[in-house]
mmCIF file of C-alpha atoms and ligand atoms in Angstrom:
data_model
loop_
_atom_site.group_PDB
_atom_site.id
_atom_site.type_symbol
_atom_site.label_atom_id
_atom_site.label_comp_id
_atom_site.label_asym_id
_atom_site.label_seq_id
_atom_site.Cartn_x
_atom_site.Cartn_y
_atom_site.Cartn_z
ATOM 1 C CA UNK A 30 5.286 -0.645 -20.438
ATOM 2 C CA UNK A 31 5.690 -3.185 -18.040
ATOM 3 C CA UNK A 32 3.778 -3.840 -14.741
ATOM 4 C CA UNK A 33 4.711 -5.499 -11.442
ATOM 5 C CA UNK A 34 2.026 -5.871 -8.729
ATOM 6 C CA UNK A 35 2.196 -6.645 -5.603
ATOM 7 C CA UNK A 36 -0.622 -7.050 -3.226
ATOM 8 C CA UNK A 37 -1.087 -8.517 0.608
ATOM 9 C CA UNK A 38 -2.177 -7.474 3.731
ATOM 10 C CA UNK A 39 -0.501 -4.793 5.663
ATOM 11 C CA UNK A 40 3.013 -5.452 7.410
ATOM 12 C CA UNK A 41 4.102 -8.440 4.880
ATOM 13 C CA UNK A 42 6.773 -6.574 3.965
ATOM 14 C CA UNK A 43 5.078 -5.584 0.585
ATOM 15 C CA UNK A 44 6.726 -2.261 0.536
ATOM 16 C CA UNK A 45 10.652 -3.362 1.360
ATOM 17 C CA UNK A 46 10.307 -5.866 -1.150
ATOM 18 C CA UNK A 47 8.648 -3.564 -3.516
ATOM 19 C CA UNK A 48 11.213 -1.067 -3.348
ATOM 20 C CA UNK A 49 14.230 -3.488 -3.478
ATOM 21 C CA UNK A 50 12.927 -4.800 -6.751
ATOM 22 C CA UNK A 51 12.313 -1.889 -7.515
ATOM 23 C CA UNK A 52 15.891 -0.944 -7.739
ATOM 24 C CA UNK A 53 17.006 -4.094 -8.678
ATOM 25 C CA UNK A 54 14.918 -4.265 -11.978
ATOM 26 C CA UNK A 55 15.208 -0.099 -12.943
ATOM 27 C CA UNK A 56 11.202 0.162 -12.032
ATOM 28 C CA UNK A 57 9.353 3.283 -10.750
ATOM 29 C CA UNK A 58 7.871 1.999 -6.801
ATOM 30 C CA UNK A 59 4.726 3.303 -6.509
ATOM 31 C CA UNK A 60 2.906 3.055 -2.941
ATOM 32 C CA UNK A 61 -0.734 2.656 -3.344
ATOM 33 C CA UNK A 62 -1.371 2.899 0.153
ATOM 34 C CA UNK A 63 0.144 6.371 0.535
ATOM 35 C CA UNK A 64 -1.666 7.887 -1.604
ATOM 36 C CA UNK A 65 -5.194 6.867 0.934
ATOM 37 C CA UNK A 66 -3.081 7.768 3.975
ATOM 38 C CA UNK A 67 -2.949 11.703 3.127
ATOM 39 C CA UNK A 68 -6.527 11.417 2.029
ATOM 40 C CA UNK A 69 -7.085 9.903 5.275
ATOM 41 C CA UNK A 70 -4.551 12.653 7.050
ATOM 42 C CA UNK A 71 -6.550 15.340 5.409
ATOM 43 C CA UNK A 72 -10.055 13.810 6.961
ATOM 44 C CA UNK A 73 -8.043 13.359 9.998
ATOM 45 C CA UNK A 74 -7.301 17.144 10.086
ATOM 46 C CA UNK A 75 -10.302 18.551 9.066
ATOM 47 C CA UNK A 76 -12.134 16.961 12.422
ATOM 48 C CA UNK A 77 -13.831 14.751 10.322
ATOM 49 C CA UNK A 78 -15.080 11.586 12.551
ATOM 50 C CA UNK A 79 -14.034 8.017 11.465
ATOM 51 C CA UNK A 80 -17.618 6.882 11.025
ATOM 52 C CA UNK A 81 -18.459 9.642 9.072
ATOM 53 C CA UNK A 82 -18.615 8.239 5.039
ATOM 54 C CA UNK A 83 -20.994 11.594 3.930
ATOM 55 C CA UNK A 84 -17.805 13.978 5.770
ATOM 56 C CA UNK A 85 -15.463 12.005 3.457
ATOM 57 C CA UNK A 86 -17.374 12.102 0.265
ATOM 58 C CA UNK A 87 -18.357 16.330 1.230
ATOM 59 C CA UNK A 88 -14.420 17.096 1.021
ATOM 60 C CA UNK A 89 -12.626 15.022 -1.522
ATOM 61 C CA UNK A 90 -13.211 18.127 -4.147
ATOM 62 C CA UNK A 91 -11.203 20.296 -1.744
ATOM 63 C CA UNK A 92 -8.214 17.192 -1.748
ATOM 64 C CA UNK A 93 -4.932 17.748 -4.059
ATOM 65 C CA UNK A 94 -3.164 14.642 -3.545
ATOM 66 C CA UNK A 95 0.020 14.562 -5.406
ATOM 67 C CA UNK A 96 3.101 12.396 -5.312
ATOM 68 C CA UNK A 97 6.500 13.186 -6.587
ATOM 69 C CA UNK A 98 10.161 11.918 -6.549
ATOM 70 C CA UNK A 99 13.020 12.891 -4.830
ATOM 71 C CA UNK A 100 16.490 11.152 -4.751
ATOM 72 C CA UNK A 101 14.421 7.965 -6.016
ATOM 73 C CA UNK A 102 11.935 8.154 -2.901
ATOM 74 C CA UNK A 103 7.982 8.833 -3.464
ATOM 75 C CA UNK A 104 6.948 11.863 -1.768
ATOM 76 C CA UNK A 105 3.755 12.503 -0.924
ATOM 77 C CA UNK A 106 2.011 16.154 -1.318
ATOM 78 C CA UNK A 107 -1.428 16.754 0.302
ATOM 79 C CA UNK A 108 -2.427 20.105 -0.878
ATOM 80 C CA UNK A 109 0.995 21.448 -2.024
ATOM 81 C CA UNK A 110 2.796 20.604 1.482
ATOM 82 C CA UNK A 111 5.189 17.530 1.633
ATOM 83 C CA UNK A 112 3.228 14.894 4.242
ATOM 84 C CA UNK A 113 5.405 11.950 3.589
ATOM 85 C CA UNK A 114 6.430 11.533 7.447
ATOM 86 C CA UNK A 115 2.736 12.561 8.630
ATOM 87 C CA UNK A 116 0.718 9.962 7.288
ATOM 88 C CA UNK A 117 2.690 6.704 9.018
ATOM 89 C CA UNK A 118 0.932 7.005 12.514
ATOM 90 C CA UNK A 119 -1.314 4.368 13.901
ATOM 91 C CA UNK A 120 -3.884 7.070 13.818
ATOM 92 C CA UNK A 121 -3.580 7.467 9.648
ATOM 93 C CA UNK A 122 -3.362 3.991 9.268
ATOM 94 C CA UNK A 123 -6.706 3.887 11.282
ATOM 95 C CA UNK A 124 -8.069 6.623 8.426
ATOM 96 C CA UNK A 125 -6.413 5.449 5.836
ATOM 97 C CA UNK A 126 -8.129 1.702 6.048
ATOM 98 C CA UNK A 127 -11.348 3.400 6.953
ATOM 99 C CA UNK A 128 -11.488 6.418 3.431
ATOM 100 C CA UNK A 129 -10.305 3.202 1.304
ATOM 101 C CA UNK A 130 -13.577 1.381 2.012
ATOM 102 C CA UNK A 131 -15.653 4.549 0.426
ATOM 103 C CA UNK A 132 -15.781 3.983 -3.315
ATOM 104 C CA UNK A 133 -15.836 7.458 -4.219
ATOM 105 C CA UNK A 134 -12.722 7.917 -2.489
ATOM 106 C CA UNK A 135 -11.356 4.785 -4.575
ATOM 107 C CA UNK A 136 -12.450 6.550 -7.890
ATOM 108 C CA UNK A 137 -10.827 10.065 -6.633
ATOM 109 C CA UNK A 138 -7.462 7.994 -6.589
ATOM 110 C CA UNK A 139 -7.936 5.796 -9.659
ATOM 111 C CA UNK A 140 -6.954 7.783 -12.659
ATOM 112 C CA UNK A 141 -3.549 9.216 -10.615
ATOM 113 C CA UNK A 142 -2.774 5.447 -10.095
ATOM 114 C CA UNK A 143 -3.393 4.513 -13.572
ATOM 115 C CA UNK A 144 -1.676 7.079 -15.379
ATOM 116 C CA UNK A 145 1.443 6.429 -13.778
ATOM 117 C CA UNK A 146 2.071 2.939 -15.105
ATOM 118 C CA UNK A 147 0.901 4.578 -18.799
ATOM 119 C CA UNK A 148 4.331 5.911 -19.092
ATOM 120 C CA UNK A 149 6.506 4.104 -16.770
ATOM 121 C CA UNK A 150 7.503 1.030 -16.135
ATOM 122 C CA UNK A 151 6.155 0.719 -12.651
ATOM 123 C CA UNK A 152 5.897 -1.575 -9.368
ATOM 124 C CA UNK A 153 3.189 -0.763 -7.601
ATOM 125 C CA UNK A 154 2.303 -2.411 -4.059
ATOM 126 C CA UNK A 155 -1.135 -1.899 -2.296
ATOM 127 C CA UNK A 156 -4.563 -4.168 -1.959
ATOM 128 C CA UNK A 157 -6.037 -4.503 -5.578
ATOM 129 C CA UNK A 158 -3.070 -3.604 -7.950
ATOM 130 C CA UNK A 159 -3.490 -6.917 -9.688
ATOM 131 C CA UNK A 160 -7.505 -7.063 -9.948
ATOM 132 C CA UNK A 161 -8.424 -3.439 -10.768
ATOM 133 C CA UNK A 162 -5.427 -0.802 -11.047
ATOM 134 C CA UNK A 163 -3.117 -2.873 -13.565
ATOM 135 C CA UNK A 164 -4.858 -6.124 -14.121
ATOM 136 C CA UNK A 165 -2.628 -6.201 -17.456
ATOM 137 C CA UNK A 166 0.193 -6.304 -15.475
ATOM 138 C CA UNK A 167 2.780 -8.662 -16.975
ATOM 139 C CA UNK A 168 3.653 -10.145 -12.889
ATOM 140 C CA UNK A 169 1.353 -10.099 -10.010
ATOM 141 C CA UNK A 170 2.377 -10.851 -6.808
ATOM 142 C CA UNK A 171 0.557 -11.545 -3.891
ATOM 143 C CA UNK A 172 2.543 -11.156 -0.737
ATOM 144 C CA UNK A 173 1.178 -12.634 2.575
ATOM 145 C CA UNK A 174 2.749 -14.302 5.867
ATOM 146 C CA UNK A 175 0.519 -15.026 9.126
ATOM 147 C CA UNK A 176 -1.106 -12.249 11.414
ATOM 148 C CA UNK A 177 1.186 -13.578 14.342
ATOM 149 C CA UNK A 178 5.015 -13.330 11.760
ATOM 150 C CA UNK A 179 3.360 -9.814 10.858
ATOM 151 C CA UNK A 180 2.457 -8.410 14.441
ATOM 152 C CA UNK A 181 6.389 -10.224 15.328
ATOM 153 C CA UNK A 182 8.054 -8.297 12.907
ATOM 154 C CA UNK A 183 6.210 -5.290 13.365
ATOM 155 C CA UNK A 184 7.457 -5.280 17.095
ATOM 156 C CA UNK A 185 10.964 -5.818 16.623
ATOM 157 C CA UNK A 186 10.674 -2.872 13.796
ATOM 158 C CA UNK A 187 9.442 -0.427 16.285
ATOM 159 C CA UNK A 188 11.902 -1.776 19.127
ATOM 160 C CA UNK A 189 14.779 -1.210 17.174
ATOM 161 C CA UNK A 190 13.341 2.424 16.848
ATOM 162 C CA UNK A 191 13.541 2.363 20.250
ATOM 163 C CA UNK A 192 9.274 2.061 20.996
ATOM 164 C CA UNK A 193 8.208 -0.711 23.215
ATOM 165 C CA UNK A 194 4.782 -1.874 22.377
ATOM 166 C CA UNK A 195 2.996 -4.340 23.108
ATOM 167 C CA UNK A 196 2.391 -7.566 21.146
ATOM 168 C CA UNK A 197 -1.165 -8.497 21.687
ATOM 169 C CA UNK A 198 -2.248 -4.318 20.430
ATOM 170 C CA UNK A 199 0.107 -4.870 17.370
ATOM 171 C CA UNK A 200 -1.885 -8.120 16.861
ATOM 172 C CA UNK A 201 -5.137 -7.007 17.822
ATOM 173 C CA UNK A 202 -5.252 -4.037 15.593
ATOM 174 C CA UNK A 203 -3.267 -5.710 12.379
ATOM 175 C CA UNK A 204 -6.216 -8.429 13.089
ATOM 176 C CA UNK A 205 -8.608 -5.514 12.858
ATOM 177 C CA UNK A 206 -7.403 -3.715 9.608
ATOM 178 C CA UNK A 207 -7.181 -7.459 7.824
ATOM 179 C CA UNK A 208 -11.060 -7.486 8.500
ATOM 180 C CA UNK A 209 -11.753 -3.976 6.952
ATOM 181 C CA UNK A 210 -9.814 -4.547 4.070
ATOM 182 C CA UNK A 211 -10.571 -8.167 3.336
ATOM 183 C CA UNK A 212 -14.672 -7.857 4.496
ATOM 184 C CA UNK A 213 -15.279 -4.063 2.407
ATOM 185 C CA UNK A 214 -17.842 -4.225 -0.660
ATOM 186 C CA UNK A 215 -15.732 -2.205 -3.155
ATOM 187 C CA UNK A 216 -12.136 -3.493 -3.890
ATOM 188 C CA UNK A 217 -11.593 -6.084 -1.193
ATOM 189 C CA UNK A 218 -8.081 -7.785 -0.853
ATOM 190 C CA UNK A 219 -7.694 -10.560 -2.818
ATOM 191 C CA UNK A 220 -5.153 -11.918 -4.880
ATOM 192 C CA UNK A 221 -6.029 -11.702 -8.092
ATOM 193 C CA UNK A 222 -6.669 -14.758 -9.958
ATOM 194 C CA UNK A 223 -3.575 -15.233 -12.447
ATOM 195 C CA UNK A 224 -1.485 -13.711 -9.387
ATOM 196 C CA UNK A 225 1.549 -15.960 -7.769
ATOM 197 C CA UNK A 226 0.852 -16.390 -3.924
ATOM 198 C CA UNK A 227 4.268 -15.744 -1.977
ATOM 199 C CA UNK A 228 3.735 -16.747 2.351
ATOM 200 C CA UNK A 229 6.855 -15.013 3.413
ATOM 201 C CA UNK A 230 5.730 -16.291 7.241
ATOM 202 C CA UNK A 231 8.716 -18.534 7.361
ATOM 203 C CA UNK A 232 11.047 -16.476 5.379
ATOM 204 C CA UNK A 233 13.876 -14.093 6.288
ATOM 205 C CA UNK A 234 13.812 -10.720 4.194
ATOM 206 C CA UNK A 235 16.739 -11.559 1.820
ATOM 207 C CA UNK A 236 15.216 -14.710 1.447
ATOM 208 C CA UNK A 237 11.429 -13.634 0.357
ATOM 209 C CA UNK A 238 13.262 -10.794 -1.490
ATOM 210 C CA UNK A 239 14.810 -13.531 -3.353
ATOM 211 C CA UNK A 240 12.189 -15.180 -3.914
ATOM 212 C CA UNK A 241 10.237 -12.349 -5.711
ATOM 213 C CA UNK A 242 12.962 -11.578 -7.607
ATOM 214 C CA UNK A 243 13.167 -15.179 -9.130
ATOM 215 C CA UNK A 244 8.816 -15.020 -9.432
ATOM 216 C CA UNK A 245 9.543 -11.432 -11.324
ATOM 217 C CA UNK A 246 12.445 -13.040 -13.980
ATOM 218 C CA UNK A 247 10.563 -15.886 -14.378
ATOM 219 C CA UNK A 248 7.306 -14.047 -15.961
ATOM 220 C CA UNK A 249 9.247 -11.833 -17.698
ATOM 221 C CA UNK A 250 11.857 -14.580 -19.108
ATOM 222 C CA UNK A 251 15.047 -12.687 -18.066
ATOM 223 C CA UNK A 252 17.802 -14.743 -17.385
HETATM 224 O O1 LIG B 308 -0.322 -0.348 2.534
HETATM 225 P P1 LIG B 308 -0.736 0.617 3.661
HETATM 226 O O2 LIG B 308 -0.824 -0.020 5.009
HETATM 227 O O3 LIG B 308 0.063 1.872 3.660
HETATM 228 O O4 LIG B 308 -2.228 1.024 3.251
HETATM 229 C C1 LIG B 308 -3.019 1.872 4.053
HETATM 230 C C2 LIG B 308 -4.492 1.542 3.833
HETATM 231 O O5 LIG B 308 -4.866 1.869 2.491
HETATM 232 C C3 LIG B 308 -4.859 0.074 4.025
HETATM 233 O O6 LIG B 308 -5.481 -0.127 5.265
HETATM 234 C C4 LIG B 308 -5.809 -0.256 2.908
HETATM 235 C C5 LIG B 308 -5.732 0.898 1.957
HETATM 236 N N1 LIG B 308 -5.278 0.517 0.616
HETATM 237 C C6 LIG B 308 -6.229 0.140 -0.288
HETATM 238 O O7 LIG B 308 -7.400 0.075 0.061
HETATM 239 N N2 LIG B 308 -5.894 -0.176 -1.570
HETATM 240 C C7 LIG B 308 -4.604 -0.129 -1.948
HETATM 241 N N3 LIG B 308 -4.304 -0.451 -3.206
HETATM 242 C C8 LIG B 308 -3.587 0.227 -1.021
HETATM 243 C C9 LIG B 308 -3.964 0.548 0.275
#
């Protein structure tokens, strides 16, 4: 099986890319960082504080987290019901970078991870793809473009949704959640050592699309 991982901080565009190689090469995306949002939305739910590590650890045995493909799209299940639009609020994000530091919660997801690139030829995005989920993966990627081109792009994302927000919060809190994940004991980002760094800060999407695509065919000697 082959194995494409890509890695970064959030809002490089890890996921677009992801997916558009994705379909360009015939790979399964997987999205790492789903699967800790609806652990985090189920915390979230359940009243359980964002401080509060034992809470976390006390309900992962009552957690189905499942994921599942429709129409090419991953779909995430959190206890049998379909969550997939839930779990992208600021809020979940919040949760979702706060469960990820708790190792137990990493080893609750590790196996589902795992198993998935057994018997498909997968691209997986998230924070330590390359180091501990698929460190035999044939091309590792690691995606990154300043906090300022992230909290820009971010901005005009939500605008064209039609959300005005500010600049300096988008900043402040994509600052914030680059600390958590970066400064954490267990699993910290950080590209992996035999991974190819790609700053996309001065790069339009087609153009740091391309150049993943020509990183990917390069490692695996496609034409
Ligand atoms: O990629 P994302 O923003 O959807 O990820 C949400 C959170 O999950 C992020 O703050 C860090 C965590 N995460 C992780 O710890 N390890 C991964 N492989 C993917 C995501």
């Amino acid at each position: 099986m082959i194995g494409i991982a890509i890695d970064g901080p959030s809002g490089a565009g890890k996921s677009t890319i992801a997916k558009a190689l994705a379909a360009r090469f015939g790979f399964i995306y997987v999205d790492a960082g789903a699967l800790y949002r609806t652990v985090g939305l189920f915390m979230c739910r359940a009243g359980i504080s964002t401080e509060d590590t034992e809470g976390f650890i006390k309900n992962l045995d009552k957690i189905k987290v499942e994921f599942r493909y429709a129409a090419g799209e991953q779909r995430m299940y959190l206890c049998g019901e379909d969550v997939t639009g839930e779990i992208r609020t600021p809020l979940i994000s919040k949760y979702a970078s706060v469960v990820s530091a708790v190792p137990k919660v990493r080893a609750f997801l590790l196996e589902m991870q795992k198993n998935i690139a057994k018997t498909n030829n997968v691209i997986m995005d998230g924070r330590d793809i390359g180091t501990v989920i698929l460190p035999q993966a044939q091309v590792k990627i690691f995606l990154t473009a300043s906090a300022e081109a992230r909290a820009a792009r971010r901005v005009a994302q939500l605008a064209e949704k039609g959300e005005i927000v500010s600049y300096e919060e988008i900043f402040a809190s994509i600052c914030e959640r680059d600390a958590r994940d970066s400064g954490r004991d267990v699993a910290p980002l950080k590209a992996a050592d035999d991974a190819v760094l790609l700053d996309t800060s001065a790069m339009t999407l087609e153009e740091a699309i391309a150049a993943a695509e020509k990183i990917v065919k390069e490692k695996l000697e496609m034409e």
